[in-house]
PDB file of C-alpha atoms in Angstrom:
ATOM      1  CA  UNK A   1     179.282 -60.200  66.373  1.00 45.00           C
ATOM      2  CA  UNK A   2     180.793 -58.937  63.079  1.00 50.00           C
ATOM      3  CA  UNK A   3     180.632 -61.144  59.845  1.00 51.00           C
ATOM      4  CA  UNK A   4     184.437 -62.031  60.500  1.00 58.00           C
ATOM      5  CA  UNK A   5     183.899 -63.358  63.963  1.00 58.00           C
ATOM      6  CA  UNK A   6     183.461 -67.243  64.306  1.00 54.00           C
ATOM      7  CA  UNK A   7     181.803 -69.291  67.252  1.00 57.00           C
ATOM      8  CA  UNK A   8     184.286 -69.446  69.934  1.00 62.00           C
ATOM      9  CA  UNK A   9     185.379 -73.051  69.763  1.00 65.00           C
ATOM     10  CA  UNK A  10     185.576 -73.509  66.155  1.00 65.00           C
ATOM     11  CA  UNK A  11     187.072 -70.072  65.701  1.00 75.00           C
ATOM     12  CA  UNK A  12     189.817 -70.669  68.420  1.00 85.00           C
ATOM     13  CA  UNK A  13     190.631 -74.129  66.886  1.00 87.00           C
ATOM     14  CA  UNK A  14     190.623 -72.806  63.236  1.00 88.00           C
ATOM     15  CA  UNK A  15     192.964 -69.813  64.349  1.00 90.00           C
ATOM     16  CA  UNK A  16     195.262 -72.232  66.149  1.00 90.00           C
ATOM     17  CA  UNK A  17     195.305 -74.662  63.436  1.00 91.00           C
ATOM     18  CA  UNK A  18     195.948 -72.191  60.658  1.00 91.00           C
ATOM     19  CA  UNK A  19     198.806 -70.506  62.653  1.00 93.00           C
ATOM     20  CA  UNK A  20     200.481 -73.872  63.343  1.00 91.00           C
ATOM     21  CA  UNK A  21     200.145 -74.901  59.779  1.00 90.00           C
ATOM     22  CA  UNK A  22     201.519 -71.672  58.264  1.00 91.00           C
ATOM     23  CA  UNK A  23     204.588 -71.692  60.654  1.00 92.00           C
ATOM     24  CA  UNK A  24     205.285 -75.175  60.217  1.00 89.00           C
ATOM     25  CA  UNK A  25     205.015 -74.777  56.479  1.00 85.00           C
ATOM     26  CA  UNK A  26     207.559 -71.962  56.619  1.00 85.00           C
ATOM     27  CA  UNK A  27     209.841 -73.875  58.890  1.00 84.00           C
ATOM     28  CA  UNK A  28     209.834 -76.994  56.377  1.00 82.00           C
ATOM     29  CA  UNK A  29     210.281 -74.635  53.279  1.00 78.00           C
ATOM     30  CA  UNK A  30     213.200 -73.009  55.212  1.00 76.00           C
ATOM     31  CA  UNK A  31     215.221 -76.201  55.624  1.00 65.00           C
ATOM     32  CA  UNK A  32     215.445 -77.102  51.935  1.00 64.00           C
ATOM     33  CA  UNK A  33     218.239 -76.161  49.603  1.00 61.00           C
ATOM     34  CA  UNK A  34     215.852 -75.619  46.462  1.00 67.00           C
ATOM     35  CA  UNK A  35     215.454 -71.960  45.041  1.00 83.00           C
ATOM     36  CA  UNK A  36     211.898 -72.787  43.627  1.00 90.00           C
ATOM     37  CA  UNK A  37     208.898 -70.690  44.593  1.00 90.00           C
ATOM     38  CA  UNK A  38     206.002 -72.278  46.384  1.00 89.00           C
ATOM     39  CA  UNK A  39     203.919 -72.004  43.202  1.00 93.00           C
ATOM     40  CA  UNK A  40     206.587 -73.752  41.303  1.00 95.00           C
ATOM     41  CA  UNK A  41     206.953 -76.651  43.873  1.00 93.00           C
ATOM     42  CA  UNK A  42     203.110 -76.901  43.986  1.00 93.00           C
ATOM     43  CA  UNK A  43     202.900 -77.214  40.328  1.00 96.00           C
ATOM     44  CA  UNK A  44     205.569 -79.923  40.177  1.00 96.00           C
ATOM     45  CA  UNK A  45     203.805 -81.853  42.882  1.00 95.00           C
ATOM     46  CA  UNK A  46     200.510 -81.426  41.191  1.00 96.00           C
ATOM     47  CA  UNK A  47     201.841 -83.046  37.859  1.00 97.00           C
ATOM     48  CA  UNK A  48     203.595 -85.597  40.140  1.00 96.00           C
ATOM     49  CA  UNK A  49     200.637 -86.801  41.855  1.00 94.00           C
ATOM     50  CA  UNK A  50     198.161 -86.494  38.515  1.00 95.00           C
ATOM     51  CA  UNK A  51     200.517 -87.254  35.816  1.00 96.00           C
ATOM     52  CA  UNK A  52     200.902 -85.208  32.373  1.00 97.00           C
ATOM     53  CA  UNK A  53     198.205 -82.526  31.929  1.00 97.00           C
ATOM     54  CA  UNK A  54     197.207 -79.451  30.056  1.00 96.00           C
ATOM     55  CA  UNK A  55     198.395 -76.225  31.316  1.00 95.00           C
ATOM     56  CA  UNK A  56     194.599 -75.307  31.838  1.00 95.00           C
ATOM     57  CA  UNK A  57     194.068 -78.491  33.954  1.00 96.00           C
ATOM     58  CA  UNK A  58     197.176 -77.420  36.130  1.00 97.00           C
ATOM     59  CA  UNK A  59     195.629 -73.850  36.522  1.00 96.00           C
ATOM     60  CA  UNK A  60     192.362 -75.375  37.579  1.00 95.00           C
ATOM     61  CA  UNK A  61     194.062 -77.707  40.237  1.00 94.00           C
ATOM     62  CA  UNK A  62     196.358 -74.937  41.373  1.00 94.00           C
ATOM     63  CA  UNK A  63     193.362 -72.489  41.529  1.00 93.00           C
ATOM     64  CA  UNK A  64     195.347 -69.782  39.370  1.00 95.00           C
ATOM     65  CA  UNK A  65     194.496 -68.192  36.204  1.00 96.00           C
ATOM     66  CA  UNK A  66     195.817 -69.576  32.833  1.00 94.00           C
ATOM     67  CA  UNK A  67     198.353 -66.704  32.334  1.00 96.00           C
ATOM     68  CA  UNK A  68     199.967 -67.478  35.830  1.00 96.00           C
ATOM     69  CA  UNK A  69     199.999 -71.358  35.140  1.00 97.00           C
ATOM     70  CA  UNK A  70     201.737 -70.478  31.613  1.00 96.00           C
ATOM     71  CA  UNK A  71     204.408 -68.405  33.461  1.00 97.00           C
ATOM     72  CA  UNK A  72     204.871 -71.183  36.161  1.00 97.00           C
ATOM     73  CA  UNK A  73     205.097 -73.745  33.361  1.00 97.00           C
ATOM     74  CA  UNK A  74     207.561 -71.667  31.090  1.00 97.00           C
ATOM     75  CA  UNK A  75     209.730 -70.988  34.243  1.00 97.00           C
ATOM     76  CA  UNK A  76     209.868 -74.750  35.058  1.00 97.00           C
ATOM     77  CA  UNK A  77     210.513 -75.591  31.464  1.00 97.00           C
ATOM     78  CA  UNK A  78     213.493 -73.108  31.520  1.00 96.00           C
ATOM     79  CA  UNK A  79     214.923 -74.891  34.432  1.00 96.00           C
ATOM     80  CA  UNK A  80     214.431 -78.086  32.424  1.00 97.00           C
ATOM     81  CA  UNK A  81     212.225 -79.353  35.085  1.00 97.00           C
ATOM     82  CA  UNK A  82     209.006 -79.730  32.990  1.00 97.00           C
ATOM     83  CA  UNK A  83     208.675 -80.930  29.447  1.00 97.00           C
ATOM     84  CA  UNK A  84     205.795 -80.586  26.952  1.00 94.00           C
ATOM     85  CA  UNK A  85     204.689 -83.443  24.929  1.00 93.00           C
ATOM     86  CA  UNK A  86     201.641 -83.771  22.398  1.00 91.00           C
ATOM     87  CA  UNK A  87     198.246 -84.585  23.933  1.00 89.00           C
ATOM     88  CA  UNK A  88     197.318 -87.981  22.216  1.00 90.00           C
ATOM     89  CA  UNK A  89     193.637 -87.081  22.550  1.00 89.00           C
ATOM     90  CA  UNK A  90     193.896 -83.713  20.696  1.00 89.00           C
ATOM     91  CA  UNK A  91     197.042 -83.231  18.525  1.00 85.00           C
ATOM     92  CA  UNK A  92     196.326 -79.324  18.628  1.00 88.00           C
ATOM     93  CA  UNK A  93     197.278 -79.384  22.367  1.00 89.00           C
ATOM     94  CA  UNK A  94     200.169 -80.355  24.406  1.00 93.00           C
ATOM     95  CA  UNK A  95     200.761 -81.856  27.938  1.00 96.00           C
ATOM     96  CA  UNK A  96     203.266 -80.754  30.645  1.00 97.00           C
ATOM     97  CA  UNK A  97     204.960 -83.478  32.614  1.00 97.00           C
ATOM     98  CA  UNK A  98     208.117 -83.818  34.981  1.00 98.00           C
ATOM     99  CA  UNK A  99     211.403 -84.237  33.279  1.00 98.00           C
ATOM    100  CA  UNK A 100     213.824 -86.669  34.516  1.00 97.00           C
ATOM    101  CA  UNK A 101     215.675 -83.654  36.120  1.00 97.00           C
ATOM    102  CA  UNK A 102     212.196 -82.447  37.727  1.00 96.00           C
ATOM    103  CA  UNK A 103     211.549 -85.947  39.173  1.00 97.00           C
ATOM    104  CA  UNK A 104     215.142 -85.916  40.802  1.00 96.00           C
ATOM    105  CA  UNK A 105     214.870 -82.385  41.909  1.00 94.00           C
ATOM    106  CA  UNK A 106     211.354 -82.947  43.242  1.00 94.00           C
ATOM    107  CA  UNK A 107     212.487 -86.264  45.120  1.00 94.00           C
ATOM    108  CA  UNK A 108     215.371 -84.492  46.869  1.00 92.00           C
ATOM    109  CA  UNK A 109     213.081 -81.662  47.914  1.00 91.00           C
ATOM    110  CA  UNK A 110     210.764 -84.225  49.403  1.00 91.00           C
ATOM    111  CA  UNK A 111     213.645 -86.182  51.095  1.00 91.00           C
ATOM    112  CA  UNK A 112     215.101 -82.951  52.450  1.00 89.00           C
ATOM    113  CA  UNK A 113     211.576 -81.621  53.800  1.00 89.00           C
ATOM    114  CA  UNK A 114     210.749 -85.080  55.167  1.00 90.00           C
ATOM    115  CA  UNK A 115     214.258 -85.478  57.113  1.00 90.00           C
ATOM    116  CA  UNK A 116     213.601 -82.108  58.442  1.00 87.00           C
ATOM    117  CA  UNK A 117     210.162 -82.668  59.749  1.00 90.00           C
ATOM    118  CA  UNK A 118     211.279 -86.018  61.026  1.00 93.00           C
ATOM    119  CA  UNK A 119     214.027 -84.633  63.102  1.00 91.00           C
ATOM    120  CA  UNK A 120     211.145 -82.067  64.516  1.00 91.00           C
ATOM    121  CA  UNK A 121     208.881 -84.959  65.222  1.00 94.00           C
ATOM    122  CA  UNK A 122     211.676 -86.917  67.019  1.00 95.00           C
ATOM    123  CA  UNK A 123     211.819 -84.206  69.526  1.00 95.00           C
ATOM    124  CA  UNK A 124     208.166 -84.861  70.672  1.00 95.00           C
ATOM    125  CA  UNK A 125     207.118 -87.195  73.155  1.00 96.00           C
ATOM    126  CA  UNK A 126     205.657 -90.657  72.198  1.00 96.00           C
ATOM    127  CA  UNK A 127     202.250 -89.302  73.465  1.00 97.00           C
ATOM    128  CA  UNK A 128     202.708 -86.199  71.220  1.00 96.00           C
ATOM    129  CA  UNK A 129     203.610 -88.153  68.195  1.00 95.00           C
ATOM    130  CA  UNK A 130     200.713 -90.538  68.838  1.00 96.00           C
ATOM    131  CA  UNK A 131     198.247 -87.550  68.936  1.00 96.00           C
ATOM    132  CA  UNK A 132     199.658 -86.272  65.553  1.00 95.00           C
ATOM    133  CA  UNK A 133     199.230 -89.835  64.171  1.00 95.00           C
ATOM    134  CA  UNK A 134     195.531 -90.000  65.239  1.00 96.00           C
ATOM    135  CA  UNK A 135     195.034 -86.507  63.834  1.00 94.00           C
ATOM    136  CA  UNK A 136     196.444 -87.305  60.378  1.00 94.00           C
ATOM    137  CA  UNK A 137     193.160 -88.764  58.879  1.00 94.00           C
ATOM    138  CA  UNK A 138     191.268 -85.640  59.811  1.00 93.00           C
ATOM    139  CA  UNK A 139     193.794 -83.301  58.452  1.00 91.00           C
ATOM    140  CA  UNK A 140     194.062 -85.480  55.297  1.00 89.00           C
ATOM    141  CA  UNK A 141     190.303 -85.004  54.961  1.00 91.00           C
ATOM    142  CA  UNK A 142     190.502 -81.394  55.302  1.00 87.00           C
ATOM    143  CA  UNK A 143     193.136 -81.304  52.421  1.00 82.00           C
ATOM    144  CA  UNK A 144     190.843 -83.439  50.074  1.00 79.00           C
ATOM    145  CA  UNK A 145     187.496 -81.597  50.712  1.00 70.00           C
ATOM    146  CA  UNK A 146     187.560 -78.642  48.571  1.00 55.00           C
TER     147      UNK A 146
END
């Protein structure tokens, strides 16, 4: 067995889950009218979830380097989706936050994607939807456990 091979059951589940999530995410992204990149959307969502933050904090949340985070923030500022404000704890630093336009764009994006996913869920049987509902706590735990 090579170092990349996984035990049969865990490996098979991991491969199937990864492929299902990748394909589902691609399908969801395709049904939105936004021209934002995945990195931009993730940055907007992170600031929406955690509130105003320094670019270095955003970089840590997004698992990217400071230069990449700075480019993402600059592109979002250019589109008027992010705005900077003084950090009340350190006047030498600034925080990035969603602008009103950013909040509106993100809300529209979530709505479009939720509607698209809801229509796909509606095509499943009641038993299949119940199975997904039952799996949600475990999936949410996978997302939280870094």
